[in-house]
Coordinates of C-alpha atoms in Angstrom, one line a residue:
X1 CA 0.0 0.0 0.0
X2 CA 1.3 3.5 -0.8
X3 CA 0.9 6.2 1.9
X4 CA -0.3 9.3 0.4
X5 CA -1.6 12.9 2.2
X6 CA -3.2 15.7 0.6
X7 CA -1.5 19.1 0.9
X8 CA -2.8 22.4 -0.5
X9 CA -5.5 20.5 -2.8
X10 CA -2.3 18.8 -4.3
X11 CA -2.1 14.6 -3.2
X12 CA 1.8 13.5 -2.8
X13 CA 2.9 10.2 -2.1
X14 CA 5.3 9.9 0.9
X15 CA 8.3 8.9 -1.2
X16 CA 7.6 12.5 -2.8
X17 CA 6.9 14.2 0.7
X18 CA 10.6 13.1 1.8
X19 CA 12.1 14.1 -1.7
X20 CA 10.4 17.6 -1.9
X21 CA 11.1 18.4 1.6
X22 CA 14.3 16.8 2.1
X23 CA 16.1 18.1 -1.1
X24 CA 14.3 21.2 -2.2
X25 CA 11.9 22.9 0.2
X26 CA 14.4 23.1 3.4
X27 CA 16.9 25.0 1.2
X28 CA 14.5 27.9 1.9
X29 CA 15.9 29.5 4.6
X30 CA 12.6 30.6 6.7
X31 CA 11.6 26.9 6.5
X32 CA 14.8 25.4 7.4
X33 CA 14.6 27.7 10.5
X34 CA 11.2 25.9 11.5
X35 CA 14.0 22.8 12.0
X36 CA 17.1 24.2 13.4
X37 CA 17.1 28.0 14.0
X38 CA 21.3 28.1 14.1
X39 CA 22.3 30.0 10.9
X40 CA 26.1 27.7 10.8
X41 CA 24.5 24.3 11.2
X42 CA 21.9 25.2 8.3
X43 CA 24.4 26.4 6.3
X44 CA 26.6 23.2 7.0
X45 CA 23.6 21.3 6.1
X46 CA 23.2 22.7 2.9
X47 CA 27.1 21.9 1.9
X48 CA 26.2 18.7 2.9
X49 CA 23.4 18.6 0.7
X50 CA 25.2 19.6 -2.3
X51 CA 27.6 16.9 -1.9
X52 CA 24.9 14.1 -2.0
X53 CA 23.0 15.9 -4.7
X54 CA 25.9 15.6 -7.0
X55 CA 26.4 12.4 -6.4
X56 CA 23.0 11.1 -7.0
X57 CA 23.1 12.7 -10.3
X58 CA 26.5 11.4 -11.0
X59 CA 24.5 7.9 -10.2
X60 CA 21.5 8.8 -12.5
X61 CA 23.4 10.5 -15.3
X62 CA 22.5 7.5 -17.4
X63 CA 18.8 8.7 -17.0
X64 CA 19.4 12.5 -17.7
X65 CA 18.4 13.3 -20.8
X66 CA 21.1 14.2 -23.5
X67 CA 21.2 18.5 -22.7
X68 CA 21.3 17.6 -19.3
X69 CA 24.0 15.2 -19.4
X70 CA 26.3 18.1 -21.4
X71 CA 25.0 19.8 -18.7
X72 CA 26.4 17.5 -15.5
X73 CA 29.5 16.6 -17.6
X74 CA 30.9 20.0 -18.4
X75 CA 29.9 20.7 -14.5
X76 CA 32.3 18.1 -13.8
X77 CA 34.9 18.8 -15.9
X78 CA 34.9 22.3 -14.0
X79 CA 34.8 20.5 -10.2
X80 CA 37.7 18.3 -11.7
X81 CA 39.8 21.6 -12.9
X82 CA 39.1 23.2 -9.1
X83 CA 40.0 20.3 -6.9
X84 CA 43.4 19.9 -9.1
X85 CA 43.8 23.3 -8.6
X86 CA 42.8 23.4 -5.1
X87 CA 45.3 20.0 -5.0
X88 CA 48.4 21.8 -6.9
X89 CA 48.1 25.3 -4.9
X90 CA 47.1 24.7 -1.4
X91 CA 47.1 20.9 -0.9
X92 CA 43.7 20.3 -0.2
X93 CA 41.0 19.2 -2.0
X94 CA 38.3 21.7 -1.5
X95 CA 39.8 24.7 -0.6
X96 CA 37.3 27.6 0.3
X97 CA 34.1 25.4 -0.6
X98 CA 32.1 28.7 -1.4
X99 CA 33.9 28.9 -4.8
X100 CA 32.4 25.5 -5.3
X101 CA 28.7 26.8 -4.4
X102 CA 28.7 29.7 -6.6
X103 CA 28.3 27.2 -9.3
X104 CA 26.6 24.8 -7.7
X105 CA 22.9 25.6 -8.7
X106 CA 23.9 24.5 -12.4
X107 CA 23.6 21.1 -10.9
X108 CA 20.7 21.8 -8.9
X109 CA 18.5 22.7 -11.8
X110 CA 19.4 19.4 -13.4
X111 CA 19.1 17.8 -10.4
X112 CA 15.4 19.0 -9.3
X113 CA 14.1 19.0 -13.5
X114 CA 14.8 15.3 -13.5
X115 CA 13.3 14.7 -10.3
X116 CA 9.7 16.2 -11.0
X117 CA 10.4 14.5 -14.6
X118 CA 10.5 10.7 -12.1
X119 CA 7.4 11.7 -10.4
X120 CA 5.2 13.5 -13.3
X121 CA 5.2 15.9 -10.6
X122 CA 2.8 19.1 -10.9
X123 CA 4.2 20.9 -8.0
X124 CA 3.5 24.6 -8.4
X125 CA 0.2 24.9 -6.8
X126 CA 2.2 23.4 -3.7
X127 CA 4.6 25.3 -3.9
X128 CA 2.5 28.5 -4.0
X129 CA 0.4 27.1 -0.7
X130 CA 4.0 26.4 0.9
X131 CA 5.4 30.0 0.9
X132 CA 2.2 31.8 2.0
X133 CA 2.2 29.5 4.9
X134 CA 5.3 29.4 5.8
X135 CA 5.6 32.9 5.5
X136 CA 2.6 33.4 7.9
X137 CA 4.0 30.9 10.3
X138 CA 7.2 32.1 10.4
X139 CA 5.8 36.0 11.1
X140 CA 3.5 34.3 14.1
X141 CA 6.8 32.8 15.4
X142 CA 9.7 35.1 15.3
X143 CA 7.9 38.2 13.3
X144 CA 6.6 40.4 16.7
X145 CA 9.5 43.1 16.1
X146 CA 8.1 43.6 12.4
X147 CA 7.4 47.3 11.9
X148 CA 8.0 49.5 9.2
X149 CA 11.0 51.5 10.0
X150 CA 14.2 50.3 9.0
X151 CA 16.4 50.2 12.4
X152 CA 18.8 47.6 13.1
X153 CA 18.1 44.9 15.0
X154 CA 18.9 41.2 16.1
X155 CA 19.2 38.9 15.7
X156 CA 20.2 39.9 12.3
X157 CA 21.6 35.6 10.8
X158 CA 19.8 33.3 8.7
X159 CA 16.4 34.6 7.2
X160 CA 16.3 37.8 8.9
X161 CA 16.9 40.8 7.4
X162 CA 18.5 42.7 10.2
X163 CA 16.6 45.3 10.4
X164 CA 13.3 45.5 11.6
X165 CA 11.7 44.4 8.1
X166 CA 12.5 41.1 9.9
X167 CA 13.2 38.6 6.9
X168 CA 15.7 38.9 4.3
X169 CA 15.1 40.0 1.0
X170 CA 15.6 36.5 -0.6
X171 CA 12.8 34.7 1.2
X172 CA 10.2 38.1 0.4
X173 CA 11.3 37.2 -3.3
X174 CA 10.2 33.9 -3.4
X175 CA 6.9 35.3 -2.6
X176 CA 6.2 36.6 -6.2
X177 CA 5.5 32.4 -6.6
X178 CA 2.1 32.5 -4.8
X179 CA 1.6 36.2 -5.7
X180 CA 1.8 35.0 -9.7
X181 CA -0.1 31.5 -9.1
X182 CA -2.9 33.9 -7.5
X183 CA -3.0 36.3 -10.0
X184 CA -3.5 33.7 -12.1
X185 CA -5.9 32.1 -10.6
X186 CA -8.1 35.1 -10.1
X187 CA -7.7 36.2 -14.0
X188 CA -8.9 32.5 -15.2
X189 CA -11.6 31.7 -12.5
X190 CA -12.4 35.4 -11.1
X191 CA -13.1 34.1 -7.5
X192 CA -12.9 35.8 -4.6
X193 CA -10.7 33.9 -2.9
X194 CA -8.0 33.9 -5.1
X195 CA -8.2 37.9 -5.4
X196 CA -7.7 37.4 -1.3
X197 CA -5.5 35.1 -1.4
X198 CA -3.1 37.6 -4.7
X199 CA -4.0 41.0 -2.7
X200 CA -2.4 39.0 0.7
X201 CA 0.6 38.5 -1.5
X202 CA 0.6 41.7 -2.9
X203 CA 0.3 43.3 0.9
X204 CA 3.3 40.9 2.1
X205 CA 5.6 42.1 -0.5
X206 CA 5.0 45.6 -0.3
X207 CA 5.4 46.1 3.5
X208 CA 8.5 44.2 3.5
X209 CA 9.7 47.1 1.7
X210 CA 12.4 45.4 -0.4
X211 CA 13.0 47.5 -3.4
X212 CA 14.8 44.8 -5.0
X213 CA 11.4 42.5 -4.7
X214 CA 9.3 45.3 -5.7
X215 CA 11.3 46.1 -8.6
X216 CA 11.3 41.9 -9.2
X217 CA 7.5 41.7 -8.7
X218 CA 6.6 44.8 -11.3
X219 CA 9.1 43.1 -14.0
X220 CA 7.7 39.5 -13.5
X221 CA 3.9 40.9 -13.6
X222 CA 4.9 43.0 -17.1
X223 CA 6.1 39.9 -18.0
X224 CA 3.2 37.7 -17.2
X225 CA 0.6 39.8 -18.8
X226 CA 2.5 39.2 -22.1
X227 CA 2.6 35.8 -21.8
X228 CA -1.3 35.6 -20.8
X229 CA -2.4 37.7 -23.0
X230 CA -0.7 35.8 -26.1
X231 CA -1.4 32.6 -24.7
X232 CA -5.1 32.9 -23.6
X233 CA -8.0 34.3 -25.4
X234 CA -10.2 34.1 -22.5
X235 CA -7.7 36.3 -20.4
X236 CA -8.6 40.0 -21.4
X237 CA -11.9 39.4 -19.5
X238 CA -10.1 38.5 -16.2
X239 CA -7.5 41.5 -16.2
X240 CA -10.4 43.5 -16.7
X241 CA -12.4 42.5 -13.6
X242 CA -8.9 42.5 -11.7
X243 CA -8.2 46.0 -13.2
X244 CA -12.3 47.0 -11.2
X245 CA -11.7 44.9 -8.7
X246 CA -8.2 46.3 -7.7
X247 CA -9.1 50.0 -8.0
X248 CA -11.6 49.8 -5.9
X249 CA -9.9 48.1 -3.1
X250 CA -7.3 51.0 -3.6
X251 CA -9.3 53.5 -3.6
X252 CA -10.8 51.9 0.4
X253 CA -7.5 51.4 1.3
X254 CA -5.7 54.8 0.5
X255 CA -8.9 55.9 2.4
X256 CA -7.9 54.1 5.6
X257 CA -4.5 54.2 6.0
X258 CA -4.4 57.7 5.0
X259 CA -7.0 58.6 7.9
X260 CA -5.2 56.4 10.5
X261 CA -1.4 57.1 9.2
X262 CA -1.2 60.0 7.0
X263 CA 2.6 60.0 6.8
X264 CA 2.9 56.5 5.8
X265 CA 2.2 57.1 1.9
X266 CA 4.8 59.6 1.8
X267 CA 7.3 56.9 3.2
X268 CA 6.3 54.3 0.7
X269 CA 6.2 57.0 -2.3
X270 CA 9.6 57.8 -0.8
X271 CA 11.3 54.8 -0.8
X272 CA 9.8 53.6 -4.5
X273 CA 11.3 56.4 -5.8
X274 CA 14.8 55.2 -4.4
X275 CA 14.3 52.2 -6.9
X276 CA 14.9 54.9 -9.6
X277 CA 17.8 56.7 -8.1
X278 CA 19.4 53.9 -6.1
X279 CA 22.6 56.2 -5.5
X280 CA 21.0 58.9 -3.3
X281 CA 19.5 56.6 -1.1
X282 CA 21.1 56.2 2.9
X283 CA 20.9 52.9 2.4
X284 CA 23.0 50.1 0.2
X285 CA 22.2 50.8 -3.2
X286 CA 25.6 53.2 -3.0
X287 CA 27.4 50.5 -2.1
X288 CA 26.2 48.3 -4.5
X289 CA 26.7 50.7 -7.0
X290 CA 30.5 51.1 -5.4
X291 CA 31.1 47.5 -5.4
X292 CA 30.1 47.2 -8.5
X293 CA 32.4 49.7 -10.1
X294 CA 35.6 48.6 -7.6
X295 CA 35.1 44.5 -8.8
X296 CA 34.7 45.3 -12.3
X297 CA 38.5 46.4 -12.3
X298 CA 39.4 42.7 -11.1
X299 CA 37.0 41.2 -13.6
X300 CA 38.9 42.8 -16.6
X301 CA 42.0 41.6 -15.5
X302 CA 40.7 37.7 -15.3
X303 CA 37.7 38.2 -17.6
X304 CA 37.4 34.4 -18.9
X305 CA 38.2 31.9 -16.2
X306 CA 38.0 34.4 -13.1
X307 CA 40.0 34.3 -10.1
X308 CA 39.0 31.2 -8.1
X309 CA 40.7 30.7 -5.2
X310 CA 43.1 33.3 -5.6
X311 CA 40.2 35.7 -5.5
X312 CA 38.5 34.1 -3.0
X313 CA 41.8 35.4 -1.0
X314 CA 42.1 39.1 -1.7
X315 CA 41.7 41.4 1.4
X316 CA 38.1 43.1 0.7
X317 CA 39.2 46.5 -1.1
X318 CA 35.9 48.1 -0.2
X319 CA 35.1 47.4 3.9
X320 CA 37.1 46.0 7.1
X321 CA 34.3 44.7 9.1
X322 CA 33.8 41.2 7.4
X323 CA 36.5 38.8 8.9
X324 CA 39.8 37.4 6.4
X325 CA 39.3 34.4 3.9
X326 CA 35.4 34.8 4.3
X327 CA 35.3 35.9 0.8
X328 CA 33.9 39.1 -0.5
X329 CA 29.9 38.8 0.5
X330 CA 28.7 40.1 -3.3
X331 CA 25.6 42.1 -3.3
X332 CA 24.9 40.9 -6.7
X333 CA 24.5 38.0 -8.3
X334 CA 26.4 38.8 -11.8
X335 CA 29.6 40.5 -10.2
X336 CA 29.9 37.3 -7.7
X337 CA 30.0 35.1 -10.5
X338 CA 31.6 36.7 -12.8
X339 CA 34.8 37.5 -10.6
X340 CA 35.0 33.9 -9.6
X341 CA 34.2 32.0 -12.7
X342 CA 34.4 34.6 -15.2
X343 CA 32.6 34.8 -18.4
X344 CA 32.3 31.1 -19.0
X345 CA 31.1 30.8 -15.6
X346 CA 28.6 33.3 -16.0
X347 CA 27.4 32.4 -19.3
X348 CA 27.1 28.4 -18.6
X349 CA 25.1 29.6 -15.1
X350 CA 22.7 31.7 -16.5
X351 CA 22.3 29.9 -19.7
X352 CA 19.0 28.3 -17.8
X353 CA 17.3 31.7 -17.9
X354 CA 18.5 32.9 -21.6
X355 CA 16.3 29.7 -22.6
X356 CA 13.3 30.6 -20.5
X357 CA 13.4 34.2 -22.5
X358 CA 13.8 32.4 -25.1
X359 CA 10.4 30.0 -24.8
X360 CA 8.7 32.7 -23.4
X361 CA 8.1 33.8 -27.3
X362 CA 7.1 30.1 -27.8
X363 CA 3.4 29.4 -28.7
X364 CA 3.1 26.3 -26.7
X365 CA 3.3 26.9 -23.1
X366 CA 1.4 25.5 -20.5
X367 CA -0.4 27.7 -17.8
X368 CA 1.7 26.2 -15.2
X369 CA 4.9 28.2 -17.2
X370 CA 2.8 31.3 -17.8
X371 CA 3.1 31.6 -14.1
X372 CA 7.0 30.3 -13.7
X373 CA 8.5 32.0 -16.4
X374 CA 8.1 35.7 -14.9
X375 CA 9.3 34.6 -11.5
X376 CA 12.4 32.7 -13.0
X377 CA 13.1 35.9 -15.6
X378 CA 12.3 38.3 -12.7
X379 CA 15.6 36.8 -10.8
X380 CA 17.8 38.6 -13.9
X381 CA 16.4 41.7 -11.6
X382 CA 17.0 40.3 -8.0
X383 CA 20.8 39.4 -9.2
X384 CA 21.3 43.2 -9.9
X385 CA 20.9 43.7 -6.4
X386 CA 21.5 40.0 -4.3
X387 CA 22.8 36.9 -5.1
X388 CA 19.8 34.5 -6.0
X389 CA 19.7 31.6 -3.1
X390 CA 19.9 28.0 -3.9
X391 CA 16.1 27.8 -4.2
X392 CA 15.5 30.3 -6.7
X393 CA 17.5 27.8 -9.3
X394 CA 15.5 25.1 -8.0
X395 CA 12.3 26.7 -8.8
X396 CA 14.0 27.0 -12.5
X397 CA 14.2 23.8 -12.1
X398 CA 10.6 23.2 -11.9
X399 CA 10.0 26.2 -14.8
X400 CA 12.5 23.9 -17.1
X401 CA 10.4 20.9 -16.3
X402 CA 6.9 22.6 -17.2
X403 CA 8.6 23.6 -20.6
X404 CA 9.1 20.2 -21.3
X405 CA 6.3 19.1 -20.3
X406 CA 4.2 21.5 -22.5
X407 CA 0.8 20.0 -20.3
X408 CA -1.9 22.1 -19.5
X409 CA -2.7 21.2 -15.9
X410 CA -5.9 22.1 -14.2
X411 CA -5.2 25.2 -11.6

């Protein structure tokens, strides 16, 4: 007899349960705090992960089909050329393991397509269930010093933010998941519910106040109306009832919070604008902008290859306060990659995402893509100001697997 269990409408066999959970959902941070709230033993964890993950694709390559096999074989040609070089220079195999997980997620994506390819998975609708929970779990937990000013606070490790948005900016990204999938679901059934259960995750991203999401979350919805629009006939007559329905919950909301906190529509209208002009602001969009500029020097002098190890090494020509041969903590995604890996590394990483764009034209995707696609394109965004987590490549993963799927699953 199998064992099965119904989870957000969506019935998963155990075998799943463990998979899912085990290898994909506790790489989100919030969750895997639920579990062991110590940010070094989750990180640990995660290392440790990696390692099996590799090797059970190493197992399965014979099952992979033939992209992701040139995939997982020119991934391993690179892990062979570190760990020789790791062996020849410093006489260890894995010398700084970071520079090993800045690449990582290549395999991941392999790793988590193939899986939901084994269980004919249709995941997303879970997944969407899982982060609004979570979320709302987590804020009932450890969420009481949430306001909306921007002080520092602690405990400032693992999926906090530091400040008193409370989480960090990568977890409030995921959210555009189960803000698309309700969107969606709103525009093709028009039920109340899902306009709820969209206008919650609308409401969670914007008082997180993360301009990176924000900016994320208005790219991915541009992009989603394209691809609903071209892709579903029927659509023009949901966006129109969203378009009535969503003014006229603005228009009672302004009311409110405009009676009961006048100045707090001048501080969002205030910080949106810092989206535009990232430089003025008090906050780390000049650095970003700083770090940017300072790395690009190193990256023209090692612009193929990168500098590895040697890199990894380099006393941080920008700050003092982060502690020698701990790296160089990138704000964003493209600079971290490309000074470590260089172009290769950059190109062979986020060669996942040039396809998406690239299907995104196509005129045979299924609904469960329509929603995917913006969130995975919407990381290009996100990198510009963090590096992605782990779990954003999984949930590429998943979009990868929907392409090929091409199935129109009920919602």
């Amino acid at each position: 007899m199998i064992t099965s269990v119904k989870i957000f409408n969506y019935r998963i066999y155990l075998q799943e349960l463990l998979i899912i959970l085990f290898c994909y959902l506790i790489v989100e941070k919030c969750f895997a705090w639920f579990f062991t709230q110590n940010a070094y033993v989750n990180v640990v964890a995660v290392k440790a992960l990696s390692l099996l993950i590799y090797g059970y694709v190493l197992i399965d390559f014979k099952n992979l089909h033939w992209k992701e096999k040139i995939y997982v074989g020119l991934f391993s040609v690179l892990i062979v050329k570190l760990i020789l070089q790791s062996f020849i220079e410093y006489q260890v195999p894995f010398r700084n393991f970071e520079i090993y997980t800045v690449i990582f997620p290549i395999v991941y994506t392999v790793f988590i397509k193939s899986v939901m390819r084994k269980m004919n998975a249709d995941l997303l609708g879970f997944v969407a269930g899982f982060y609004l929970v979570t979320y709302l779990v987590f804020m009932a937990l450890f969420g009481h010093r949430f306001s909306f000013s921007l002080e520092h606070i602690e405990p400032n490790s693992g999926p906090f933010s530091g400040d008193t948005r409370i989480i960090h900016a990568h977890s409030i990204f995921m959210m555009i998941i189960p803000f698309l999938w309700y969107l969606n679901k709103f525009i093709t059934r028009q039920t109340l519910q899902s306009f709820f259960l969209f206008a919650l995750c609308f409401t969670i991203i914007l008082i997180h106040q993360h301009r990176s999401v924000w900016s994320s979350a208005i790219f991915a919805t541009l992009i989603y109306f394209f691809l609903v629009l071209r892709t579903n006939k029927k659509a023009l007559t949901g966006i129109a009832s969203l378009t009535v329905t969503s003014f006229l919950v603005t228009i009672i909301a302004l009311y409110y919070v405009s009676s009961i906190s006048p100045g707090l529509l001048d501080f969002f209208s205030n910080r949106f604008a810092e989206i535009l002009n990232p430089s003025t602001e008090s906050g780390t969009g000049g650095f970003r902008i700083e770090q940017r500029e300072m790395y690009m020097n190193f990256i023209r002098e090692k612009p193929l290859l990168g500098w590895t190890f040697e890199g990894y090494s380099l006393p941080n020509p920008l700050v003092d306060w982060w502690d020698a041969n701990t790296g160089h903590h990138f704000h964003e995604g493209f600079i971290e990659i490309l000074f470590y890996h260089g172009i290769i590394g950059l190109l062979f990483k986020f060669s996942f995402l040039i396809y998406i764009a690239y299907k995104a034209f196509s005129s045979n995707i299924s609904n469960r893509a329509v929603v995917l696609i913006p969130f995975c394109l919407s990381g290009l965004i996100f990198s510009l100001s963090y590096v992605a987590p782990l779990i954003y490549w999984g949930h590429v993963g998943m979009c990868l697997y929907y392409l090929e799927t091409n199935k129109n699953y009920k919602s």
